[in-house]
mmCIF file of C-alpha atoms (C1' of nucleotides) in Angstrom:
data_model
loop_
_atom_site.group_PDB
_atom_site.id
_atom_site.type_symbol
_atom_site.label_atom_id
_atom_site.label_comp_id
_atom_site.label_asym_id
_atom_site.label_seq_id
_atom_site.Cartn_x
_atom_site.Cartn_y
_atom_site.Cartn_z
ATOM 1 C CA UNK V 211 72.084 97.713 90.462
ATOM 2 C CA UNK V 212 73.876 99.424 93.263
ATOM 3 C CA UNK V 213 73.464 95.685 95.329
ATOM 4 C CA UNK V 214 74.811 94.453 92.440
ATOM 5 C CA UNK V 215 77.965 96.402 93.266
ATOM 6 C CA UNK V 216 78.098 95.939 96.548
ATOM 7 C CA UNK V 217 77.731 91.965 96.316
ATOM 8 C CA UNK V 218 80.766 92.109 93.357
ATOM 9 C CA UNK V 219 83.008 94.451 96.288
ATOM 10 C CA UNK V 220 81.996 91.376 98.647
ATOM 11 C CA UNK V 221 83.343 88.559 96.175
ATOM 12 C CA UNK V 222 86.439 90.723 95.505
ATOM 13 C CA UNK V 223 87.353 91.451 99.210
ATOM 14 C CA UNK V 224 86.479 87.918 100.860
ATOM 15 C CA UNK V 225 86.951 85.696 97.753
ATOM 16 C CA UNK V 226 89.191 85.294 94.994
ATOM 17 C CA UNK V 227 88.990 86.887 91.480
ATOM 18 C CA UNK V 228 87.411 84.189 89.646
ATOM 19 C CA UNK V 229 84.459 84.200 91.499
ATOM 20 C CA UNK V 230 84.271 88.234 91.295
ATOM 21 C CA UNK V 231 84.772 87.408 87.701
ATOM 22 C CA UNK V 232 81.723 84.637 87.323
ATOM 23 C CA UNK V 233 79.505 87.477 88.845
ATOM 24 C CA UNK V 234 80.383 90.423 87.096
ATOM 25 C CA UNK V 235 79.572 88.312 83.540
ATOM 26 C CA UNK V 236 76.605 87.261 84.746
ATOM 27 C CA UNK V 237 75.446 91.582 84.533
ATOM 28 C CA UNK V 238 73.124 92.545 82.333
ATOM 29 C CA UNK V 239 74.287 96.184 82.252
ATOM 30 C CA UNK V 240 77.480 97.969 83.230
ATOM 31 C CA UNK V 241 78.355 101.147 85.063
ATOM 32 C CA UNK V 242 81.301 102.883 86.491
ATOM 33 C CA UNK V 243 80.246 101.518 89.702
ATOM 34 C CA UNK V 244 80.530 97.686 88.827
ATOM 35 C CA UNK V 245 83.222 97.661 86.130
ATOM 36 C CA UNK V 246 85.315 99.806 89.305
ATOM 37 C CA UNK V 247 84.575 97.185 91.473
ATOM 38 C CA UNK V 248 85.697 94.371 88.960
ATOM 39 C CA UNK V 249 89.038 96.175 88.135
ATOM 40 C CA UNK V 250 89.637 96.305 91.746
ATOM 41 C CA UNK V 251 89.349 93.092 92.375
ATOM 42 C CA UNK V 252 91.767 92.203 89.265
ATOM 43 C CA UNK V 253 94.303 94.624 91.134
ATOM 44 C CA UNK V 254 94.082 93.788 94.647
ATOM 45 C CA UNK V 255 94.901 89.922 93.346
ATOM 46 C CA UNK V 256 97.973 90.778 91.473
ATOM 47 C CA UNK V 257 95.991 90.443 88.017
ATOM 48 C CA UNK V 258 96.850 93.682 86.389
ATOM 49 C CA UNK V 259 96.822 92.041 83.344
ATOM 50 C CA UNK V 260 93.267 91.533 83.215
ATOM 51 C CA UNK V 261 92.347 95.049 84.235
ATOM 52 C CA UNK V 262 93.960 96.425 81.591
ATOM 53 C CA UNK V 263 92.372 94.014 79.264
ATOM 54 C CA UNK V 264 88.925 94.978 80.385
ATOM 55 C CA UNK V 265 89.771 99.016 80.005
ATOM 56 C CA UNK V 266 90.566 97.942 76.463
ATOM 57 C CA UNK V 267 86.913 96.622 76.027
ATOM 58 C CA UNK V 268 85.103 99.105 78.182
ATOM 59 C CA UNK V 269 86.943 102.306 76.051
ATOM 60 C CA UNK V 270 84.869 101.015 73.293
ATOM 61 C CA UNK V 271 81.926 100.709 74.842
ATOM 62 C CA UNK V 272 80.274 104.236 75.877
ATOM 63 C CA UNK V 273 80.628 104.308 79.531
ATOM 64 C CA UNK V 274 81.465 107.556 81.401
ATOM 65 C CA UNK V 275 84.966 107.393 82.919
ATOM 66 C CA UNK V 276 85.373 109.517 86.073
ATOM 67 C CA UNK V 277 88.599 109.582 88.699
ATOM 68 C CA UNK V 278 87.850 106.917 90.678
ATOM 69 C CA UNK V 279 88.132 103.989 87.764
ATOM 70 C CA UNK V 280 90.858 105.839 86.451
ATOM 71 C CA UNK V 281 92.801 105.495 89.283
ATOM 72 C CA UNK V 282 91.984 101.960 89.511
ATOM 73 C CA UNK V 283 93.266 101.383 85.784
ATOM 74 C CA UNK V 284 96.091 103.476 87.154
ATOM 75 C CA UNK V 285 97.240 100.689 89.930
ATOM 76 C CA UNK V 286 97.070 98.219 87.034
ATOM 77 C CA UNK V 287 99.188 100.193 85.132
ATOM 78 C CA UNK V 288 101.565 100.325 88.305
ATOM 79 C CA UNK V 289 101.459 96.500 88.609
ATOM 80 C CA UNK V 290 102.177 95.409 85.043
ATOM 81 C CA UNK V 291 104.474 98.530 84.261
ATOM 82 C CA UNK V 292 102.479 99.901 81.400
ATOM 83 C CA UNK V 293 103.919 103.130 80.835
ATOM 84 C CA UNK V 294 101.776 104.344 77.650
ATOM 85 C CA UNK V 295 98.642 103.775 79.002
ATOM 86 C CA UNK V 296 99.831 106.050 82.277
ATOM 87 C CA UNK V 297 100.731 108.487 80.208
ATOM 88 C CA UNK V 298 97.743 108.216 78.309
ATOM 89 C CA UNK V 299 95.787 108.401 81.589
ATOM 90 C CA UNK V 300 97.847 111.411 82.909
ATOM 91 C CA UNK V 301 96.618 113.346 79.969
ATOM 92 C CA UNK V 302 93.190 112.811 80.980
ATOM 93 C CA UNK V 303 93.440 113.658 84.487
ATOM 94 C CA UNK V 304 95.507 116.464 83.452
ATOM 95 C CA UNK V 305 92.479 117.755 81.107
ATOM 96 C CA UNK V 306 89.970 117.204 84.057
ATOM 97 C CA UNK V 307 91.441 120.031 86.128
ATOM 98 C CA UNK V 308 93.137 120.838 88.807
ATOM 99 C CA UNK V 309 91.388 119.240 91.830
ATOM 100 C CA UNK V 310 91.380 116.018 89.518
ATOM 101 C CA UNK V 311 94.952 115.877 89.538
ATOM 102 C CA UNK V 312 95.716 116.689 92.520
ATOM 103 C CA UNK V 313 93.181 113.819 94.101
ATOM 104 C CA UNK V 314 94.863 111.474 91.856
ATOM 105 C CA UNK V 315 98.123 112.717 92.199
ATOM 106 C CA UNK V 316 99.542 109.980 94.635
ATOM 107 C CA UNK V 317 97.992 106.669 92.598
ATOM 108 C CA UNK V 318 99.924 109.157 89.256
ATOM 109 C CA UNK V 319 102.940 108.956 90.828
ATOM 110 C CA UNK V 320 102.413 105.068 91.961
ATOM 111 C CA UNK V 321 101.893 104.118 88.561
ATOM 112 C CA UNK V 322 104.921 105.935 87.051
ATOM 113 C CA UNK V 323 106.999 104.777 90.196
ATOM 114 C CA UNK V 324 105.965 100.966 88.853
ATOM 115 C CA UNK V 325 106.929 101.624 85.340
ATOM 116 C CA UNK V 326 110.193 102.433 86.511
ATOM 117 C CA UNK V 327 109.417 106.707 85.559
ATOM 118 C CA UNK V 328 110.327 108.441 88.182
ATOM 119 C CA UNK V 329 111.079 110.926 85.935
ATOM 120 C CA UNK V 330 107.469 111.702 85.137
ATOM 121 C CA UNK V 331 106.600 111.190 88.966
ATOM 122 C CA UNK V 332 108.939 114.212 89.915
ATOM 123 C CA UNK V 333 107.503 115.956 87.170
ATOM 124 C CA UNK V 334 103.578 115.642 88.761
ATOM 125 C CA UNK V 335 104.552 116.157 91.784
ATOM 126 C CA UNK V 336 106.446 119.428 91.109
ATOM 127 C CA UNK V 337 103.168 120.627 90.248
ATOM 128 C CA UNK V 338 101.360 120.366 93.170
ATOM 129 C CA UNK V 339 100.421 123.171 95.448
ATOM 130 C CA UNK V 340 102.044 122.009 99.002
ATOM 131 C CA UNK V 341 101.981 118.430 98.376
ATOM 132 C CA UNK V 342 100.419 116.152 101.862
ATOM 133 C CA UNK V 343 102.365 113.288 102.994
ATOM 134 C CA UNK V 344 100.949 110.461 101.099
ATOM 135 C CA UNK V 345 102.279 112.344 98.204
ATOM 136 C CA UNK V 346 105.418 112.558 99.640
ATOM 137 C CA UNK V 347 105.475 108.927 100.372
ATOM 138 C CA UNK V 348 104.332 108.276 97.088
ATOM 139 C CA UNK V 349 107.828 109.993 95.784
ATOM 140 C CA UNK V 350 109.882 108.140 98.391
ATOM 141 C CA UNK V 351 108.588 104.765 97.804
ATOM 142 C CA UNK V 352 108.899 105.267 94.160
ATOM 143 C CA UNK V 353 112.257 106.104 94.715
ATOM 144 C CA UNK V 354 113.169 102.889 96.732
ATOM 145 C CA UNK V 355 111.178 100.668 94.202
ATOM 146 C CA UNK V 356 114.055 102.053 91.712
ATOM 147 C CA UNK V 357 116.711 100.984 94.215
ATOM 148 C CA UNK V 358 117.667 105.024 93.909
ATOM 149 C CA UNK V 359 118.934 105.236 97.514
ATOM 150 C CA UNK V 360 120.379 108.761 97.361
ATOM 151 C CA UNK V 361 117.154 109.735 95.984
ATOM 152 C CA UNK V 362 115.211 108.202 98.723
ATOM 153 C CA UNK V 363 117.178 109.550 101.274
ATOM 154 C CA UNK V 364 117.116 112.965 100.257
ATOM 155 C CA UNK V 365 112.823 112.632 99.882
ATOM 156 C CA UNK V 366 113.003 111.283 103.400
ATOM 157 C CA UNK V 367 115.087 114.869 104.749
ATOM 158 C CA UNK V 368 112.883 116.911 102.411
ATOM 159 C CA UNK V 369 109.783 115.883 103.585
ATOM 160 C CA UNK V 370 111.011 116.335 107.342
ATOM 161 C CA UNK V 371 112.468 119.590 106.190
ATOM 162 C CA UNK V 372 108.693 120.799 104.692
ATOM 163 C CA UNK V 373 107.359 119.589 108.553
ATOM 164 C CA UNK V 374 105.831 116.732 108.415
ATOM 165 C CA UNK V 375 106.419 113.995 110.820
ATOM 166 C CA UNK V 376 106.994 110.866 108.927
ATOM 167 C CA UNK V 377 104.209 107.710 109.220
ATOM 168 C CA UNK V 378 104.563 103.766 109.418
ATOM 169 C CA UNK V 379 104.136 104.225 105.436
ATOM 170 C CA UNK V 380 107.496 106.693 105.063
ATOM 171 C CA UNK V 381 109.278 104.095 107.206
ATOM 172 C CA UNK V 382 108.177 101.287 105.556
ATOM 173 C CA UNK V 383 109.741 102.751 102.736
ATOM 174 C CA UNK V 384 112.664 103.430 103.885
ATOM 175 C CA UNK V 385 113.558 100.462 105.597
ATOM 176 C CA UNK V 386 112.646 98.606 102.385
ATOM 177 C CA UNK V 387 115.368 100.937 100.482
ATOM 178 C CA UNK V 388 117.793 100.461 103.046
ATOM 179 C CA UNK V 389 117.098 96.236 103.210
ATOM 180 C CA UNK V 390 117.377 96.650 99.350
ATOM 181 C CA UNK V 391 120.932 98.237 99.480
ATOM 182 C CA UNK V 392 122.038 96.456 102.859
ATOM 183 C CA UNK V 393 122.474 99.073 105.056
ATOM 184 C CA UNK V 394 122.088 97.497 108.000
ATOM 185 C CA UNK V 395 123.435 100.840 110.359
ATOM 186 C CA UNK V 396 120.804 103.381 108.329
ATOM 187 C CA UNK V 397 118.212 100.434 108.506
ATOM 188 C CA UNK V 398 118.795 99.890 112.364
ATOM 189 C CA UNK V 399 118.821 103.296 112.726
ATOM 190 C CA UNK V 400 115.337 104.007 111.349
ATOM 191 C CA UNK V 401 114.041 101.287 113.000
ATOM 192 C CA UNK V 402 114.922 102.426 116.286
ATOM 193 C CA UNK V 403 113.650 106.136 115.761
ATOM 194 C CA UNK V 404 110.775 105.136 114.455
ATOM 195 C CA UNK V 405 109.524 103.283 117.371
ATOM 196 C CA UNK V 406 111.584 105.491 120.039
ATOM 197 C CA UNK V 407 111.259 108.829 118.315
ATOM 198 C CA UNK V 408 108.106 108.769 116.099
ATOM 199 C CA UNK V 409 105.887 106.134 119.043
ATOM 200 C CA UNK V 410 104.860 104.232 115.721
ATOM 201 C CA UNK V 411 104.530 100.565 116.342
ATOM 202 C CA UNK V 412 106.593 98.168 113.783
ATOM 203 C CA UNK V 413 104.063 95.852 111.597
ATOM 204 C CA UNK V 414 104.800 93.044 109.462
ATOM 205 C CA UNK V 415 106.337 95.367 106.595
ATOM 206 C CA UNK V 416 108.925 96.245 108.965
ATOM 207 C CA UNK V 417 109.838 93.424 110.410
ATOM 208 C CA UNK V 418 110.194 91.923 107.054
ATOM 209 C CA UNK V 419 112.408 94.173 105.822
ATOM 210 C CA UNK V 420 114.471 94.590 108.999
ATOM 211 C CA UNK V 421 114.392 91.056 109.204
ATOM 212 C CA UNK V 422 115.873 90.240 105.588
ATOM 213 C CA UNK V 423 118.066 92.589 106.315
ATOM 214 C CA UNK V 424 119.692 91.245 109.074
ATOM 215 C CA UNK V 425 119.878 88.061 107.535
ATOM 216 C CA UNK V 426 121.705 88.707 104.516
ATOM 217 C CA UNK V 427 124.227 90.419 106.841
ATOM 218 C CA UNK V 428 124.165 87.288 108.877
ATOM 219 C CA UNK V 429 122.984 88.302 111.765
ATOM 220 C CA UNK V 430 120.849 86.077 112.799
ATOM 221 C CA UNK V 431 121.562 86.030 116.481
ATOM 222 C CA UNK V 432 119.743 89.934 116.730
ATOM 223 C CA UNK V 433 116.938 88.528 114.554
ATOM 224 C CA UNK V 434 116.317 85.550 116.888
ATOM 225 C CA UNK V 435 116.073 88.643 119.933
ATOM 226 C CA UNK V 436 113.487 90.327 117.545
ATOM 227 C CA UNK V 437 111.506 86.657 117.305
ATOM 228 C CA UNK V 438 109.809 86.861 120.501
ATOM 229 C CA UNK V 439 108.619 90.764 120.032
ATOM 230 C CA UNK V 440 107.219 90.121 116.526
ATOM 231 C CA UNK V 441 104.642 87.111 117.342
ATOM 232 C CA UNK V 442 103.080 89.683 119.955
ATOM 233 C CA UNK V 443 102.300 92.006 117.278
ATOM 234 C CA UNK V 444 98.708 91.420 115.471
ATOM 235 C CA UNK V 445 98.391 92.159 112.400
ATOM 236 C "C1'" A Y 153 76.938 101.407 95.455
ATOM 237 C "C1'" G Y 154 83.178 101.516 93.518
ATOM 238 C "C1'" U Y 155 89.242 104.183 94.638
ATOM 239 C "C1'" A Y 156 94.218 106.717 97.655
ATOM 240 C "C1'" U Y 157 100.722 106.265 99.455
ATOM 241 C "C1'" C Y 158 104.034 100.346 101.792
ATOM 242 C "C1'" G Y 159 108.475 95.722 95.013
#
RNA sequence: AGUAUCG
């Protein structure tokens, strides 16, 4: 049974989510284990869709939910933009207690960030005692998925504010908010501290966004500089 | 044996 798993997390990671799929139908009996591994693998391939179809069929079955395949059902939710069934899921965190919530907390605020809820996202992570930094991230890049600029900005200062230094995740955020509004100062700007101030080494995220950037200010002759220092970087 | 934050 628990190979069983482990050979489904195998399919999912190295192949695609038809074979997963084949595999998973092909069980006998299911447990939080393999049906978690299955809607994993409908996530991490964009297939939200089908996650959320199989939660349908599994609520009616009598299998014992716990966090973990919630918050996979979650980052469905996030991906199709199914705002009932995060609220619906919310609730049930909620009812689990404290340390529930607040382990789920970030993947919460992802989901409500997709469904375009940032309203509901502020409202969980009001709640928590001295939120971490992935929970701040969580806000900011919720914030920038909305296009919400000012808003992402002012998470950005907040969370320096609090003390925390700020990650390759916070920038990534922020250079995709600033590439999304074309500010190319702000976005060179961040780019710059980040590596200079913060020693955090630019991946593809942020050379995509800087990138795109750039280019829709026309800039192409400071992209074609960047060129050469992006193929070094491995990924 | 299965999950966090980067549209």
């Amino acid at each position: 049974p628990s190979i069983c798993s482990s050979l489904l997390n195998v399919y999912a990671k190295c192949g695609s989510f038809e074979e997963a799929e084949e595999l998973f139908n092909t069980f006998t009996e299911r447990n939080v284990v393999s049906l978690t591994a299955m809607l994993s693998a409908y996530v991490e391939h964009g297939q939200g869709k089908k996650a959320l179809q199989l939660y349908n069929v599994i609520q009616d079955e009598h299998v014992m939910l716990d966090v973990v395949i919630l918050l996979c059902v979650l980052q469905a939710c996030s991906e199709t933009g199914s705002l009932q069934t995060s609220e619906k899921l919310h609730f049930e965190l909620v009812s689990a207690g404290h340390d529930c919530l607040r382990s789920a907390a970030a993947t919460l605020i992802h989901a409500y960030g997709g469904c375009a809820s940032m309203a509901n996202a502020q409202a969980i992570f009001d709640v928590i005692f001295e939120p971490n930094l992935v929970l701040w991230n969580a806000c900011l890049a919720g914030h920038a998925g909305e296009g919400n600029i000012f808003a992402s900005l002012q998470t950005f200062e907040m969370l320096r504010l609090t003390g925390f230094e700020p990650d390759e995740v916070t920038f990534s955020a922020v250079l995709a908010i600033c590439s999304y509004v074309g500010d190319v100062l702000l976005g060179l700007q961040s780019f710059t501290s980040m590596t200079y101030d913060n020693s955090i080494y630019p991946d593809r995220r942020h050379y995509g966004s800087i990138v795109d950037l750039l280019g829709r200010a026309g800039n192409f002759n400071r992209v074609e500089n960047m060129l050469p220092r992006i193929s070094v970087q491995a990924d």
